[in-house]
Short mmCIF file of C-alpha atoms and ligand atoms in Angstrom, two decimals:
data_model
loop_
_atom_site.label_atom_id
_atom_site.label_comp_id
_atom_site.label_asym_id
_atom_site.label_seq_id
_atom_site.Cartn_x
_atom_site.Cartn_y
_atom_site.Cartn_z
CA UNK A 1 10.24 -0.64 -20.29
CA UNK A 2 8.46 0.25 -17.11
CA UNK A 3 5.32 -1.31 -15.67
CA UNK A 4 2.41 0.77 -14.40
CA UNK A 5 -0.41 -0.69 -12.30
CA UNK A 6 -3.81 0.94 -11.86
CA UNK A 7 -5.88 -0.23 -8.88
CA UNK A 8 -9.57 0.68 -9.15
CA UNK A 9 -12.96 -0.36 -7.80
CA UNK A 10 -15.30 -0.83 -10.77
CA UNK A 11 -15.25 -1.64 -14.47
CA UNK A 12 -15.19 1.75 -16.27
CA UNK A 13 -13.12 3.59 -13.59
CA UNK A 14 -10.01 2.89 -15.68
CA UNK A 15 -11.51 4.29 -18.88
CA UNK A 16 -13.55 7.24 -17.65
CA UNK A 17 -10.86 8.56 -15.33
CA UNK A 18 -7.52 7.84 -16.94
CA UNK A 19 -8.08 5.80 -20.10
CA UNK A 20 -6.00 8.19 -22.20
CA UNK A 21 -3.02 7.87 -19.87
CA UNK A 22 -3.22 4.08 -19.74
CA UNK A 23 -3.43 3.92 -23.54
CA UNK A 24 -0.54 6.35 -23.92
CA UNK A 25 1.65 4.28 -21.61
CA UNK A 26 0.68 1.02 -23.29
CA UNK A 27 1.12 2.27 -26.85
CA UNK A 28 4.52 3.76 -26.05
CA UNK A 29 5.81 0.35 -25.03
CA UNK A 30 5.10 0.12 -21.31
CA UNK A 31 3.40 -2.73 -19.53
CA UNK A 32 0.05 -1.68 -18.11
CA UNK A 33 -1.74 -3.82 -15.53
CA UNK A 34 -5.22 -3.17 -14.18
CA UNK A 35 -6.46 -4.46 -10.83
CA UNK A 36 -10.25 -4.16 -10.58
CA UNK A 37 -11.84 -4.96 -7.22
CA UNK A 38 -15.46 -5.61 -8.25
CA UNK A 39 -17.59 -6.24 -11.33
CA UNK A 40 -19.82 -3.26 -10.61
CA UNK A 41 -22.72 -5.70 -10.41
CA UNK A 42 -24.79 -3.48 -8.10
CA UNK A 43 -24.76 -0.57 -10.56
CA UNK A 44 -28.16 0.80 -11.51
CA UNK A 45 -27.36 1.32 -15.19
CA UNK A 46 -28.14 -1.51 -17.59
CA UNK A 47 -27.59 0.37 -20.86
CA UNK A 48 -29.90 2.19 -23.28
CA UNK A 49 -31.56 0.09 -24.57
CA UNK A 50 -31.02 -2.35 -21.65
CA UNK A 51 -28.50 -5.05 -22.56
CA UNK A 52 -28.30 -6.68 -19.14
CA UNK A 53 -30.53 -7.87 -16.32
CA UNK A 54 -29.83 -7.67 -12.59
CA UNK A 55 -28.68 -11.29 -12.83
CA UNK A 56 -26.41 -10.95 -15.87
CA UNK A 57 -24.95 -7.52 -15.17
CA UNK A 58 -21.74 -8.70 -13.46
CA UNK A 59 -20.86 -11.11 -16.24
CA UNK A 60 -21.62 -8.53 -18.92
CA UNK A 61 -19.58 -5.85 -17.21
CA UNK A 62 -16.64 -8.23 -16.96
CA UNK A 63 -16.84 -8.77 -20.71
CA UNK A 64 -17.06 -5.02 -21.26
CA UNK A 65 -14.03 -4.46 -19.05
CA UNK A 66 -11.99 -7.00 -21.00
CA UNK A 67 -12.91 -5.25 -24.26
CA UNK A 68 -11.99 -1.86 -22.76
CA UNK A 69 -8.62 -3.25 -21.62
CA UNK A 70 -7.97 -4.45 -25.14
CA UNK A 71 -8.77 -1.01 -26.55
CA UNK A 72 -6.45 0.67 -24.04
CA UNK A 73 -3.62 -1.84 -24.48
CA UNK A 74 -3.83 -3.13 -20.89
CA UNK A 75 -1.81 -6.33 -20.87
CA UNK A 76 -3.04 -7.95 -17.68
CA UNK A 77 -6.37 -7.63 -15.94
CA UNK A 78 -6.54 -8.93 -12.39
CA UNK A 79 -10.02 -9.21 -10.89
CA UNK A 80 -10.19 -9.30 -7.11
CA UNK A 81 -13.76 -10.64 -7.25
CA UNK A 82 -15.03 -8.57 -4.31
CA UNK A 83 -18.67 -7.66 -4.03
CA UNK A 84 -19.67 -4.30 -5.47
CA UNK A 85 -20.55 -1.60 -2.89
CA UNK A 86 -18.93 -3.54 -0.01
CA UNK A 87 -15.30 -2.48 -0.28
CA UNK A 88 -15.40 -0.32 2.85
CA UNK A 89 -16.37 -3.35 4.98
CA UNK A 90 -13.79 -5.73 3.47
CA UNK A 91 -10.83 -6.65 5.70
CA UNK A 92 -8.41 -3.98 4.47
CA UNK A 93 -5.21 -5.79 5.46
CA UNK A 94 -6.20 -9.01 3.71
CA UNK A 95 -7.14 -7.28 0.47
CA UNK A 96 -3.95 -5.20 0.69
CA UNK A 97 -2.00 -8.48 0.99
CA UNK A 98 -3.48 -9.60 -2.32
CA UNK A 99 -2.66 -6.30 -4.02
CA UNK A 100 0.85 -6.39 -2.54
CA UNK A 101 1.46 -9.83 -4.06
CA UNK A 102 0.50 -8.44 -7.49
CA UNK A 103 2.86 -5.48 -6.99
CA UNK A 104 5.68 -7.78 -5.93
CA UNK A 105 5.13 -9.99 -8.97
CA UNK A 106 5.01 -7.09 -11.43
CA UNK A 107 7.53 -4.68 -9.84
CA UNK A 108 5.79 -1.53 -11.13
CA UNK A 109 7.48 1.87 -11.37
CA UNK A 110 4.15 3.62 -10.80
CA UNK A 111 0.85 2.77 -9.13
CA UNK A 112 -2.37 4.72 -9.76
CA UNK A 113 -5.40 4.66 -7.48
CA UNK A 114 -8.11 6.78 -5.85
CA UNK A 115 -7.53 9.18 -3.01
CA UNK A 116 -9.53 8.84 0.20
CA UNK A 117 -11.70 10.94 0.56
CA UNK A 118 -11.29 12.79 -2.75
CA UNK A 119 -12.22 9.66 -4.72
CA UNK A 120 -15.81 10.37 -3.68
CA UNK A 121 -17.64 7.03 -3.89
CA UNK A 122 -17.13 4.82 -0.78
CA UNK A 123 -15.80 1.95 -2.95
CA UNK A 124 -13.31 4.34 -4.57
CA UNK A 125 -12.09 5.57 -1.18
CA UNK A 126 -11.80 2.02 0.16
CA UNK A 127 -9.78 0.68 -2.78
CA UNK A 128 -7.63 3.81 -2.52
CA UNK A 129 -6.84 3.04 1.13
CA UNK A 130 -6.13 -0.60 0.25
CA UNK A 131 -3.84 0.29 -2.65
CA UNK A 132 -2.04 2.91 -0.56
CA UNK A 133 -1.36 0.37 2.19
CA UNK A 134 -0.13 -2.19 -0.37
CA UNK A 135 2.05 0.46 -2.01
CA UNK A 136 3.62 1.52 1.31
CA UNK A 137 4.58 -2.07 2.01
CA UNK A 138 5.87 -2.57 -1.55
CA UNK A 139 7.90 0.63 -1.30
CA UNK A 140 9.71 -0.78 1.73
CA UNK A 141 11.00 -3.73 -0.34
CA UNK A 142 14.14 -3.47 -2.49
CA UNK A 143 12.12 -3.67 -5.75
CA UNK A 144 9.71 -0.94 -4.65
CA UNK A 145 12.24 1.65 -3.50
CA UNK A 146 12.03 3.76 -6.68
CA UNK A 147 8.29 3.38 -7.25
CA UNK A 148 5.80 6.27 -7.22
CA UNK A 149 2.20 6.46 -6.05
CA UNK A 150 -0.31 8.63 -7.91
CA UNK A 151 -3.87 9.57 -7.07
CA UNK A 152 -6.25 10.37 -9.90
CA UNK A 153 -7.33 13.97 -9.77
CA UNK A 154 -10.49 15.46 -11.20
CA UNK A 155 -9.00 18.73 -12.31
CA UNK A 156 -5.77 20.58 -12.39
CA UNK A 157 -5.52 21.76 -8.83
CA UNK A 158 -3.34 20.16 -6.19
CA UNK A 159 -4.98 22.42 -3.60
CA UNK A 160 -7.65 19.90 -2.63
CA UNK A 161 -4.95 17.29 -1.92
CA UNK A 162 -2.94 19.68 0.22
CA UNK A 163 -5.77 19.78 2.75
CA UNK A 164 -5.03 16.19 3.73
CA UNK A 165 -1.63 16.56 5.34
CA UNK A 166 0.13 14.61 2.62
CA UNK A 167 3.10 15.96 0.75
CA UNK A 168 2.08 16.77 -2.82
CA UNK A 169 5.29 15.91 -4.67
CA UNK A 170 3.96 16.67 -8.13
CA UNK A 171 0.73 17.71 -9.86
CA UNK A 172 1.01 15.77 -13.10
CA UNK A 173 -0.81 16.67 -16.31
CA UNK A 174 -0.65 14.01 -19.00
CA UNK A 175 -1.37 15.15 -22.56
CA UNK A 176 -3.68 12.45 -23.92
CA UNK A 177 -4.74 14.30 -27.08
CA UNK A 178 -3.15 11.61 -29.26
CA UNK A 179 -5.00 8.76 -27.54
CA UNK A 180 -8.62 9.85 -27.64
CA UNK A 181 -9.70 7.31 -30.21
CA UNK A 182 -8.41 4.48 -27.98
CA UNK A 183 -10.22 6.05 -25.04
CA UNK A 184 -13.41 6.41 -27.08
CA UNK A 185 -13.24 2.74 -28.08
CA UNK A 186 -12.82 1.77 -24.42
CA UNK A 187 -15.75 4.05 -23.44
CA UNK A 188 -17.94 2.36 -25.99
CA UNK A 189 -16.90 -1.07 -24.72
CA UNK A 190 -18.77 -0.16 -21.52
CA UNK A 191 -22.15 -0.34 -23.21
CA UNK A 192 -24.10 -0.84 -19.98
CA UNK A 193 -22.92 2.65 -18.97
CA UNK A 194 -24.08 4.21 -22.24
CA UNK A 195 -26.48 6.66 -20.61
CA UNK A 196 -23.67 8.42 -18.75
CA UNK A 197 -22.62 10.55 -21.69
CA UNK A 198 -24.82 10.23 -24.74
CA UNK A 199 -22.55 12.40 -26.87
CA UNK A 200 -19.98 9.61 -26.98
CA UNK A 201 -22.33 7.44 -29.02
CA UNK A 202 -22.66 9.73 -32.01
CA UNK A 203 -19.93 10.21 -34.59
CA UNK A 204 -16.30 9.41 -33.66
CA UNK A 205 -15.38 13.02 -34.30
CA UNK A 206 -17.98 14.40 -31.90
CA UNK A 207 -17.09 11.77 -29.33
CA UNK A 208 -13.40 12.63 -29.28
CA UNK A 209 -14.06 16.38 -29.43
CA UNK A 210 -15.97 16.15 -26.17
CA UNK A 211 -13.03 14.55 -24.36
CA UNK A 212 -10.46 16.56 -22.48
CA UNK A 213 -6.91 16.75 -23.78
CA UNK A 214 -5.41 16.18 -20.36
CA UNK A 215 -5.70 13.78 -17.42
CA UNK A 216 -4.52 14.77 -13.96
CA UNK A 217 -2.71 12.98 -11.17
CA UNK A 218 -1.18 13.88 -7.84
CA UNK A 219 2.03 12.18 -6.74
CA UNK A 220 2.34 11.77 -2.99
CA UNK A 221 4.96 9.03 -2.54
CA UNK A 222 8.24 8.01 -4.15
CA UNK A 223 11.09 9.94 -5.72
CA UNK A 224 10.27 13.33 -7.20
CA UNK A 225 9.50 13.26 -10.95
CA UNK A 226 11.81 15.10 -13.34
CA UNK A 227 8.85 16.42 -15.32
CA UNK A 228 5.23 16.66 -14.28
CA UNK A 229 3.95 15.56 -17.69
CA UNK A 230 4.26 11.79 -17.28
CA UNK A 231 3.97 9.17 -14.55
CA UNK A 232 7.46 7.96 -15.43
CA UNK A 233 10.86 9.56 -15.85
CA UNK A 234 11.45 9.00 -19.57
ZN1 ZN B 1 -16.22 3.54 -9.85
#
């Protein structure tokens, strides 16, 4: 079974953005690895009611992330331990070296990350650049030749990506309707972020009803997919 690696900036990126896809991959027998650059310790949210202080927030968010990974079926969590809100001033090549070593050890078929600049937040854009550099170097190795790179997309359209002079190989829509309860459990593991979407804290039924049935990705590197409904050729 294939391995898929997601490379993100903060605890909760994995769940909020593509938790359904990660759960679907994991629960259909694939190995899912998450690389998280920071502990999100500079985040303003401490939960409602507050369950963390400025001092404890990093430690608590790490615990939340581990619980979310368990809910999603993520088998390995690799923390890069970089300081929150500083990713754009980190030495890109050195951090990319570290990500590359993880890729070489895991030999993934697919890598997911943020697009720069469409990822929005400066940390998202920076980890996206880092992961893209690591992926390019991995792709040049024999193990990485068949691997694909995907950027998370906040909607169906590939049009926004086409503005950036990159070939859009596929606009992928993953049906995650069968994995909303796993995603909801992961959401609720991130208790410090509870004010983001209050509806998720009511009944399970209301929580899952509010979630979209699809998650979107843009493939820009690697062999063309047979079907744009999965990150892997099944
Ligand atoms: Zn984030």
